[in-house]
Amino acid sequence: MNQLRNTVLVIEDDQSIRKLYGLTLDSDEFRVIDCENGRSGIRSVASVKPDLVLLDLGLPDMNGKDVLRAIREWSQVPIIVCSARDEDSEILEAFESGADDYVIKPFSPDILVARIMANLRKSVTVEAGEPELVNGALRIDLVRHEVFLGDDKISLTPKEFALLRYLLINRGKMLTHQQILSEIWGPAHINNNQYLRVYVGHLRDKLSSDIPGAPHIMTEVGIGYRMEVAAA
């Protein structure tokens, strides 16, 4: 009888370890997909939408912690770091970058399966947003960090991108100055309203357009900002 299986995405450059994962998880419980570098892994999270990710830190093209941070920009998929790095500082930084669990190599296959099942049970996979966010004529590709207004590609600084992403994820909601400043710049900057006003002004300039469906960033005086929900 056919049954649904949990999809596990393995991001690991060592072929022998990828084979070990395949043997360990080859059952009616799991479907295993593997990638050998960070960039292909990030793309696969967006396209495959796995139930859980097993991630190595020592990848050939980018640091595994950067992979973690990139995925966490738009997905809350459970991620278990599997690494030979056993220093406390490495483990703590992995958790701070968004890991849900950390398994030190070499590991017991039975323990790995138990950790996978525990993380699957507790996960609800609440997304911060789809890999592509759309509001009227505005579209953000969160994987490639590209912004389009209609057919035009919009160039943004990293902070402008982060601010636009946050407003777009929360489109239609009123966000206070303190909420936005804490999310984008950190709690130490929650009183820098003028700083936020400057960046919102930059975004408005770059998104200013006569294109139908171009969304507007609305100001609630003394409270904060809201991105309107634009017509499709």
mmCIF file of C-alpha atoms in Angstrom, residues 19-124:
data_model
loop_
_atom_site.group_PDB
_atom_site.id
_atom_site.type_symbol
_atom_site.label_atom_id
_atom_site.label_comp_id
_atom_site.label_asym_id
_atom_site.label_seq_id
_atom_site.Cartn_x
_atom_site.Cartn_y
_atom_site.Cartn_z
ATOM 1 C CA LYS A 19 25.240 7.093 1.093
ATOM 2 C CA LEU A 20 25.110 6.393 4.834
ATOM 3 C CA TYR A 21 22.128 8.717 5.200
ATOM 4 C CA GLY A 22 20.424 6.930 2.324
ATOM 5 C CA LEU A 23 20.952 3.522 3.920
ATOM 6 C CA THR A 24 19.903 4.764 7.366
ATOM 7 C CA LEU A 25 16.718 6.445 6.169
ATOM 8 C CA ASP A 26 15.776 4.005 3.386
ATOM 9 C CA SER A 27 12.392 2.907 4.665
ATOM 10 C CA ASP A 28 8.693 3.473 4.264
ATOM 11 C CA GLU A 29 9.109 6.416 6.654
ATOM 12 C CA PHE A 30 11.396 8.649 4.581
ATOM 13 C CA ARG A 31 12.187 9.882 1.096
ATOM 14 C CA VAL A 32 15.781 11.126 0.877
ATOM 15 C CA ILE A 33 16.989 13.830 -1.527
ATOM 16 C CA ASP A 34 20.597 14.963 -1.395
ATOM 17 C CA CYS A 35 22.664 17.966 -2.486
ATOM 18 C CA GLU A 36 26.424 18.305 -2.370
ATOM 19 C CA ASN A 37 26.741 22.071 -1.842
ATOM 20 C CA GLY A 38 25.044 24.929 -0.070
ATOM 21 C CA ARG A 39 23.576 26.821 -3.001
ATOM 22 C CA SER A 40 21.871 23.785 -4.503
ATOM 23 C CA GLY A 41 20.632 22.928 -1.025
ATOM 24 C CA ILE A 42 19.001 26.332 -0.586
ATOM 25 C CA ARG A 43 17.323 26.023 -3.988
ATOM 26 C CA SER A 44 16.106 22.534 -3.114
ATOM 27 C CA VAL A 45 14.512 23.717 0.125
ATOM 28 C CA ALA A 46 12.487 26.159 -1.990
ATOM 29 C CA SER A 47 11.562 23.715 -4.757
ATOM 30 C CA VAL A 48 11.231 20.395 -2.916
ATOM 31 C CA LYS A 49 9.765 21.785 0.338
ATOM 32 C CA PRO A 50 11.217 18.990 2.500
ATOM 33 C CA ASP A 51 9.858 18.044 5.892
ATOM 34 C CA LEU A 52 13.330 18.216 7.436
ATOM 35 C CA VAL A 53 16.913 19.134 6.466
ATOM 36 C CA LEU A 54 20.167 17.442 7.500
ATOM 37 C CA LEU A 55 22.970 19.973 7.054
ATOM 38 C CA ASP A 56 26.747 19.693 7.151
ATOM 39 C CA LEU A 57 28.719 22.814 8.100
ATOM 40 C CA GLY A 58 31.830 22.172 5.988
ATOM 41 C CA LEU A 59 30.461 22.645 2.482
ATOM 42 C CA PRO A 60 32.660 23.386 -0.559
ATOM 43 C CA ASP A 61 30.948 26.582 -1.715
ATOM 44 C CA MET A 62 29.749 28.303 1.463
ATOM 45 C CA ASN A 63 29.708 27.987 5.243
ATOM 46 C CA GLY A 64 26.873 25.809 6.504
ATOM 47 C CA LYS A 65 25.875 28.517 8.970
ATOM 48 C CA ASP A 66 25.336 30.891 6.040
ATOM 49 C CA VAL A 67 23.098 28.233 4.493
ATOM 50 C CA LEU A 68 21.151 28.146 7.761
ATOM 51 C CA ARG A 69 20.700 31.902 7.806
ATOM 52 C CA ALA A 70 19.653 31.995 4.146
ATOM 53 C CA ILE A 71 16.959 29.349 4.647
ATOM 54 C CA ARG A 72 15.729 31.022 7.819
ATOM 55 C CA GLU A 73 14.944 34.189 5.855
ATOM 56 C CA TRP A 74 11.803 32.510 4.532
ATOM 57 C CA SER A 75 11.369 29.021 5.984
ATOM 58 C CA GLN A 76 10.992 27.392 9.392
ATOM 59 C CA VAL A 77 11.627 23.861 8.113
ATOM 60 C CA PRO A 78 13.322 21.800 10.860
ATOM 61 C CA ILE A 79 17.105 21.744 10.323
ATOM 62 C CA ILE A 80 19.448 19.323 12.076
ATOM 63 C CA VAL A 81 23.143 20.154 11.771
ATOM 64 C CA CYS A 82 25.276 17.006 11.440
ATOM 65 C CA SER A 83 28.923 17.955 11.833
ATOM 66 C CA ALA A 84 32.250 16.702 13.150
ATOM 67 C CA ARG A 85 32.781 20.114 14.752
ATOM 68 C CA ASP A 86 32.240 19.497 18.459
ATOM 69 C CA GLU A 87 33.403 22.825 19.940
ATOM 70 C CA ASP A 88 30.807 24.565 22.103
ATOM 71 C CA SER A 89 31.273 27.805 20.146
ATOM 72 C CA GLU A 90 30.443 26.059 16.842
ATOM 73 C CA ILE A 91 27.369 24.384 18.307
ATOM 74 C CA LEU A 92 26.091 27.607 19.889
ATOM 75 C CA GLU A 93 26.621 29.588 16.686
ATOM 76 C CA ALA A 94 24.731 26.962 14.706
ATOM 77 C CA PHE A 95 21.759 27.265 17.050
ATOM 78 C CA GLU A 96 21.957 31.059 16.896
ATOM 79 C CA SER A 97 21.929 30.829 13.088
ATOM 80 C CA GLY A 98 18.688 28.854 13.130
ATOM 81 C CA ALA A 99 19.452 25.165 13.739
ATOM 82 C CA ASP A 100 16.807 23.122 15.547
ATOM 83 C CA ASP A 101 19.196 20.370 16.617
ATOM 84 C CA TYR A 102 22.876 19.393 16.414
ATOM 85 C CA VAL A 103 24.286 15.882 15.965
ATOM 86 C CA ILE A 104 28.044 15.293 16.198
ATOM 87 C CA LYS A 105 29.696 12.938 13.705
ATOM 88 C CA PRO A 106 30.247 10.043 13.895
ATOM 89 C CA PHE A 107 26.718 9.299 15.054
ATOM 90 C CA SER A 108 24.619 6.259 15.786
ATOM 91 C CA PRO A 109 22.085 5.705 12.973
ATOM 92 C CA ASP A 110 19.423 4.828 15.542
ATOM 93 C CA ILE A 111 20.067 8.054 17.452
ATOM 94 C CA LEU A 112 19.918 10.086 14.240
ATOM 95 C CA VAL A 113 16.554 8.567 13.312
ATOM 96 C CA ALA A 114 15.261 9.262 16.826
ATOM 97 C CA ARG A 115 16.358 12.916 16.596
ATOM 98 C CA ILE A 116 14.741 13.245 13.180
ATOM 99 C CA MET A 117 11.452 11.828 14.441
ATOM 100 C CA ALA A 118 11.532 14.075 17.522
ATOM 101 C CA ASN A 119 12.017 17.172 15.377
ATOM 102 C CA LEU A 120 9.313 16.113 12.936
ATOM 103 C CA ARG A 121 6.863 15.610 15.785
ATOM 104 C CA LYS A 122 7.421 19.029 17.299
ATOM 105 C CA SER A 123 7.548 20.932 14.021
ATOM 106 C CA VAL A 124 4.618 22.694 12.486
#
